[in-house]
Amino acid sequence: MNVRQLEVFKAVMETGTVTGAAERLLVSQPAVSKQLRRLEDELGFPVFERAGGRLVPTGEAHALYDQVERVYAGLDQLSRFSDDLRQARHGRLVVAALPILSTRWLPRVLARFLAERPEVAASVMTRRSMEVVEWVAAHQVDVGIALMGADRPGVAQEPLMQLEIVCAVPRGHRLAQRPVVWAADLHDESCIWLSSFDRSRIPIDRAIDEARVRPRRRVEAFMASVACAMVEEGVALALIDVVTARENLSERIVLRPFRPRVAFDITLLRPAHAPRSQLTDAFVSALKRHAVESRAGRAEAALFSPQRR
């Protein structure tokens, strides 16, 4: 018994005649009759009685038809499921990202992505960049977003965007009146500094060292959002990424471009040897589109219209 025989049987049951089945299937009447004979030979019993030039279904034919209907319903469901997989509308997505992007930037992308795919489930994990790299290498996540590059076997990487560092200043602070804050302006200035565990501090420290200035590091914060909260309370100013600064901006915080320009790369990570997934590919494309749309630092920095003093 093959699919073609079942297709012919189904057409005859639904049209009531060999002629009707042949017209539906766009084949000749002899071809339909031939497939019916082969089906009956394989089944070992007749499915139609020939009476007055018509085919009358037997009781066995009706029972068989019920099963064939279930098979075709299953094939239709399988076809729809295959379409969903092809168009990335079904499956589960696991993403790990560093804190500065996992609080609002990533949820914004994911919300839009999931709204178009009601059958897709997702897990979002917030980890430090080095942990994100390890999780990607261990195939524990489908996509990772981390700071800078990852020289790690088993991890495929590509640039996603750059984040520029800006200066978050309490409103009323003397530097809030400046169009631009330069590294030299921070000499002996009270500052909120990010933790040494935060890799975004590397280019910041380099810029401060090259300017040969010594800020007063009053507070060390383990998260840029915490640094923003301290700025809002008027404790001191902070050098933080533009995404976190923008998302935590309030009436008590003034953002100013920081010069010389400091920026760091955000990298997109995937398991190097994992099977490709339509769902993962679609989500990576969504991340890239959102990175372009938001311009993640460069467009925001342009709003400050920096000028050299």
Coordinates of C-alpha atoms in Angstrom, one line a residue:
M1 CA 0.0 0.0 0.0
N2 CA 1.5 3.3 -1.0
V3 CA 0.5 7.0 -0.8
R4 CA -0.7 7.1 -4.4
Q5 CA -3.1 4.2 -3.9
L6 CA -4.5 5.9 -0.8
E7 CA -4.9 9.1 -2.7
V8 CA -6.9 7.4 -5.4
F9 CA -9.0 5.5 -2.9
K10 CA -9.8 8.8 -1.1
A11 CA -10.7 10.5 -4.3
V12 CA -13.1 7.7 -5.3
M13 CA -14.7 7.7 -1.9
E14 CA -15.3 11.4 -2.0
T15 CA -16.5 11.7 -5.6
G16 CA -18.3 8.4 -5.9
T17 CA -17.0 7.5 -9.3
V18 CA -13.9 6.7 -11.2
T19 CA -14.6 9.5 -13.6
G20 CA -14.8 12.0 -10.7
A21 CA -11.6 10.7 -9.1
A22 CA -9.8 10.9 -12.4
E23 CA -10.8 14.5 -13.0
R24 CA -9.8 15.5 -9.5
L25 CA -6.4 13.8 -9.7
L26 CA -5.9 14.9 -13.4
V27 CA -5.2 11.3 -14.5
S28 CA -7.0 8.9 -16.8
Q29 CA -9.8 6.6 -15.7
P30 CA -7.8 3.5 -16.5
A31 CA -5.0 4.8 -14.2
V32 CA -7.5 5.2 -11.4
S33 CA -8.9 1.7 -11.9
K34 CA -5.4 0.2 -12.0
Q35 CA -4.5 1.8 -8.7
L36 CA -7.7 0.5 -7.1
R37 CA -7.0 -3.0 -8.2
R38 CA -3.5 -2.9 -6.8
L39 CA -4.9 -1.6 -3.5
E40 CA -7.4 -4.4 -3.2
D41 CA -4.7 -6.9 -4.1
E42 CA -2.5 -5.7 -1.3
L43 CA -5.3 -5.4 1.2
G44 CA -6.6 -8.9 0.4
F45 CA -10.3 -7.8 0.3
P46 CA -12.4 -5.7 -2.0
V47 CA -13.2 -2.1 -1.1
F48 CA -15.8 -1.4 -3.7
E49 CA -18.6 -3.5 -5.2
R50 CA -19.2 -2.9 -8.9
A51 CA -22.9 -2.4 -9.5
G52 CA -24.4 -0.9 -12.6
G53 CA -21.2 0.9 -13.6
R54 CA -20.9 2.4 -10.2
L55 CA -18.5 1.7 -7.3
V56 CA -20.3 1.1 -4.0
P57 CA -18.0 1.2 -0.9
T58 CA -18.0 -1.8 1.3
G59 CA -18.1 -1.6 5.1
E60 CA -14.3 -2.2 5.1
A61 CA -14.0 0.7 2.7
H62 CA -15.7 3.1 5.1
A63 CA -13.5 1.8 8.0
L64 CA -10.4 2.3 5.9
Y65 CA -11.5 5.8 4.8
D66 CA -11.8 6.9 8.4
Q67 CA -8.1 5.9 8.9
V68 CA -7.0 7.5 5.7
E69 CA -8.7 10.7 6.8
R70 CA -6.6 10.6 10.0
V71 CA -3.5 10.1 8.0
Y72 CA -4.2 13.0 5.7
A73 CA -5.0 15.2 8.7
G74 CA -1.7 14.3 10.2
L75 CA 0.1 15.0 6.9
D76 CA -1.6 18.5 6.8
Q77 CA -0.5 19.1 10.4
L78 CA 3.0 18.0 9.5
S79 CA 3.1 20.3 6.5
R80 CA 2.0 23.2 8.6
F81 CA 4.6 22.4 11.3
S82 CA 7.3 22.2 8.6
D83 CA 6.2 25.6 7.3
D84 CA 6.5 26.9 10.9
L85 CA 10.0 25.5 11.2
R86 CA 11.0 26.9 7.8
Q87 CA 9.7 30.4 8.7
A88 CA 11.1 30.2 12.3
R89 CA 7.6 30.2 13.9
H90 CA 8.1 27.2 16.1
G91 CA 10.8 26.1 18.6
R92 CA 12.7 27.3 21.7
L93 CA 15.4 30.0 21.8
V94 CA 18.0 30.3 24.6
V95 CA 19.9 33.6 24.8
A96 CA 22.6 34.8 27.2
A97 CA 23.7 38.4 27.3
L98 CA 25.7 40.8 29.4
P99 CA 23.7 42.9 31.9
I100 CA 23.9 46.2 30.1
L101 CA 21.9 44.8 27.2
S102 CA 19.7 42.1 28.9
T103 CA 17.7 44.6 31.0
R104 CA 15.9 46.6 28.3
W105 CA 17.7 46.5 24.9
L106 CA 17.4 42.7 24.4
P107 CA 13.9 42.4 25.8
R108 CA 12.8 45.0 23.3
V109 CA 14.1 42.9 20.4
L110 CA 12.8 39.7 21.9
A111 CA 9.3 41.1 22.5
R112 CA 9.0 42.2 18.8
F113 CA 10.4 38.8 17.7
L114 CA 8.0 36.7 19.8
A115 CA 5.0 38.8 18.9
E116 CA 5.3 37.6 15.4
R117 CA 5.8 33.9 16.5
P118 CA 3.3 32.9 19.1
E119 CA 4.5 29.3 19.1
V120 CA 8.1 30.2 20.0
A121 CA 9.3 30.0 23.6
A122 CA 12.5 31.8 24.9
S123 CA 14.9 31.8 27.8
V124 CA 17.0 34.9 28.6
M125 CA 20.0 34.6 30.9
T126 CA 22.0 37.5 32.2
R127 CA 25.7 36.7 32.7
R128 CA 29.1 38.4 32.6
S129 CA 30.8 38.4 29.2
M130 CA 33.2 35.6 30.1
E131 CA 30.4 33.4 31.3
V132 CA 28.4 34.1 28.1
V133 CA 31.4 32.9 26.1
E134 CA 31.7 29.7 28.1
W135 CA 28.0 28.9 27.8
V136 CA 28.1 29.4 24.1
A137 CA 31.2 27.1 23.8
A138 CA 29.3 24.5 25.9
H139 CA 26.3 24.7 23.6
Q140 CA 24.1 25.7 26.5
V141 CA 22.7 28.7 24.6
D142 CA 21.8 29.4 21.0
V143 CA 23.0 33.0 20.9
G144 CA 25.3 35.0 23.2
I145 CA 25.9 38.7 23.4
A146 CA 29.2 39.8 25.0
L147 CA 31.7 42.5 25.3
M148 CA 34.5 42.5 22.8
G149 CA 35.9 39.5 21.0
A150 CA 36.0 35.9 22.3
D151 CA 39.2 34.0 21.4
R152 CA 37.7 30.6 22.3
P153 CA 37.6 27.4 20.3
G154 CA 34.1 26.3 19.4
V155 CA 32.7 29.9 19.4
A156 CA 31.8 31.7 16.2
Q157 CA 31.7 35.4 16.6
E158 CA 30.8 38.5 14.6
P159 CA 30.5 42.2 15.5
L160 CA 27.0 43.4 16.5
M161 CA 27.6 47.0 17.3
Q162 CA 29.7 49.5 19.2
L163 CA 28.7 51.2 22.5
E164 CA 30.1 54.6 23.2
I165 CA 31.0 55.8 26.7
V166 CA 29.2 59.0 27.9
C167 CA 29.5 61.0 31.1
A168 CA 26.5 60.9 33.4
V169 CA 26.5 64.0 35.5
P170 CA 24.2 65.1 38.4
R171 CA 22.1 68.1 37.3
G172 CA 23.6 71.2 39.0
H173 CA 27.2 69.8 38.8
R174 CA 29.7 72.2 37.3
L175 CA 30.4 69.8 34.4
A176 CA 26.7 69.6 33.5
Q177 CA 27.2 73.1 32.0
R178 CA 29.9 71.8 29.6
P179 CA 28.9 70.7 26.1
V180 CA 31.5 68.0 26.3
V181 CA 33.4 66.4 29.2
W182 CA 37.1 65.7 28.6
A183 CA 39.3 63.3 30.4
A184 CA 41.3 66.2 31.7
D185 CA 38.1 67.6 33.4
L186 CA 38.0 64.5 35.7
H187 CA 41.3 65.3 37.5
D188 CA 40.5 65.2 41.3
E189 CA 36.8 65.0 40.5
S190 CA 34.6 62.6 42.5
C191 CA 33.6 59.7 40.3
I192 CA 31.6 56.5 40.4
W193 CA 33.8 53.8 38.9
L194 CA 32.7 50.5 37.4
S195 CA 34.0 47.3 39.0
S196 CA 37.3 45.9 37.8
F197 CA 35.2 42.8 36.8
D198 CA 33.4 44.9 34.2
R199 CA 35.3 44.7 30.9
S200 CA 33.9 48.0 29.7
R201 CA 36.3 49.6 32.2
I202 CA 39.3 48.6 30.1
P203 CA 39.0 51.3 27.4
I204 CA 37.9 53.8 30.1
D205 CA 41.0 53.2 32.2
R206 CA 43.2 53.4 29.1
A207 CA 41.8 56.9 28.3
I208 CA 42.2 58.1 31.8
D209 CA 45.8 56.8 32.0
E210 CA 46.7 58.4 28.7
A211 CA 45.3 61.8 29.9
R212 CA 47.5 61.5 33.0
V213 CA 44.7 62.5 35.3
R214 CA 43.6 61.1 38.7
P215 CA 39.9 61.1 39.4
R216 CA 38.7 60.5 43.0
R217 CA 37.1 57.1 42.8
R218 CA 34.5 57.5 45.6
V219 CA 32.2 54.6 44.7
E220 CA 32.7 51.3 42.9
A221 CA 29.6 49.9 41.3
F222 CA 29.2 46.4 39.9
M223 CA 26.6 47.4 37.4
A224 CA 26.2 50.5 35.2
S225 CA 22.6 50.9 36.2
V226 CA 23.7 51.1 39.9
A227 CA 26.2 53.8 38.9
C228 CA 23.3 55.7 37.2
A229 CA 21.2 55.5 40.3
M230 CA 24.1 57.0 42.3
V231 CA 24.5 59.8 39.8
E232 CA 20.7 60.5 40.2
E233 CA 21.2 60.8 43.9
G234 CA 23.9 63.4 43.3
V235 CA 26.8 61.3 44.7
A236 CA 29.2 61.9 41.8
L237 CA 29.5 61.6 38.1
A238 CA 30.0 58.3 36.1
L239 CA 31.4 57.1 32.8
I240 CA 29.0 54.5 31.5
D241 CA 27.8 53.1 28.2
V242 CA 25.2 55.1 26.3
V243 CA 22.6 52.4 26.3
T244 CA 22.5 52.2 30.1
A245 CA 22.7 55.9 30.4
R246 CA 19.8 56.5 28.0
E247 CA 17.6 53.8 29.7
N248 CA 18.2 55.3 33.2
L249 CA 18.0 59.0 32.2
S250 CA 16.0 61.2 34.5
E251 CA 15.5 64.9 35.2
R252 CA 18.3 64.7 37.7
I253 CA 20.9 63.3 35.3
V254 CA 22.6 65.2 32.4
L255 CA 24.4 63.2 29.7
R256 CA 27.4 64.6 28.0
P257 CA 29.8 63.2 25.4
F258 CA 33.1 62.0 26.8
R259 CA 36.3 62.8 24.9
P260 CA 38.6 61.5 23.8
R261 CA 36.0 59.1 22.3
V262 CA 35.9 55.8 24.1
A263 CA 33.8 52.9 22.7
F264 CA 33.8 49.1 23.0
D265 CA 32.6 46.4 20.7
I266 CA 29.6 44.2 21.4
T267 CA 30.0 40.8 19.9
L268 CA 27.4 38.2 18.7
L269 CA 28.4 34.7 19.6
R270 CA 27.1 31.3 18.4
P271 CA 28.3 27.7 18.9
A272 CA 30.7 27.1 16.0
H273 CA 29.8 23.6 15.2
A274 CA 26.1 23.4 16.2
P275 CA 23.5 22.6 13.5
R276 CA 22.0 25.7 11.9
S277 CA 18.5 26.6 13.0
Q278 CA 16.0 28.7 11.0
L279 CA 14.8 30.1 14.3
T280 CA 18.2 31.1 15.5
D281 CA 19.1 32.6 12.1
A282 CA 15.9 34.7 12.2
F283 CA 16.6 35.9 15.7
V284 CA 20.2 36.9 14.8
S285 CA 18.8 38.9 11.9
A286 CA 16.4 40.6 14.3
L287 CA 19.3 41.5 16.6
K288 CA 21.3 43.0 13.7
R289 CA 18.3 45.0 12.5
H290 CA 17.7 46.4 15.9
A291 CA 21.4 47.3 16.3
V292 CA 21.2 49.3 13.1
E293 CA 17.9 50.9 14.0
S294 CA 19.1 52.0 17.5
R295 CA 22.6 52.8 16.3
A296 CA 23.4 51.9 19.9
G297 CA 25.7 54.7 20.8
R298 CA 26.8 56.4 17.7
A299 CA 23.4 58.0 17.0
E300 CA 22.9 58.8 20.6
A301 CA 26.3 60.4 20.9
A302 CA 25.5 62.6 17.9
L303 CA 22.6 64.1 19.7
F304 CA 25.0 65.8 22.1
S305 CA 26.7 67.8 19.3
P306 CA 30.1 67.6 20.8
Q307 CA 32.5 70.6 20.4
R308 CA 36.1 71.0 21.3
R309 CA 36.7 73.5 24.1

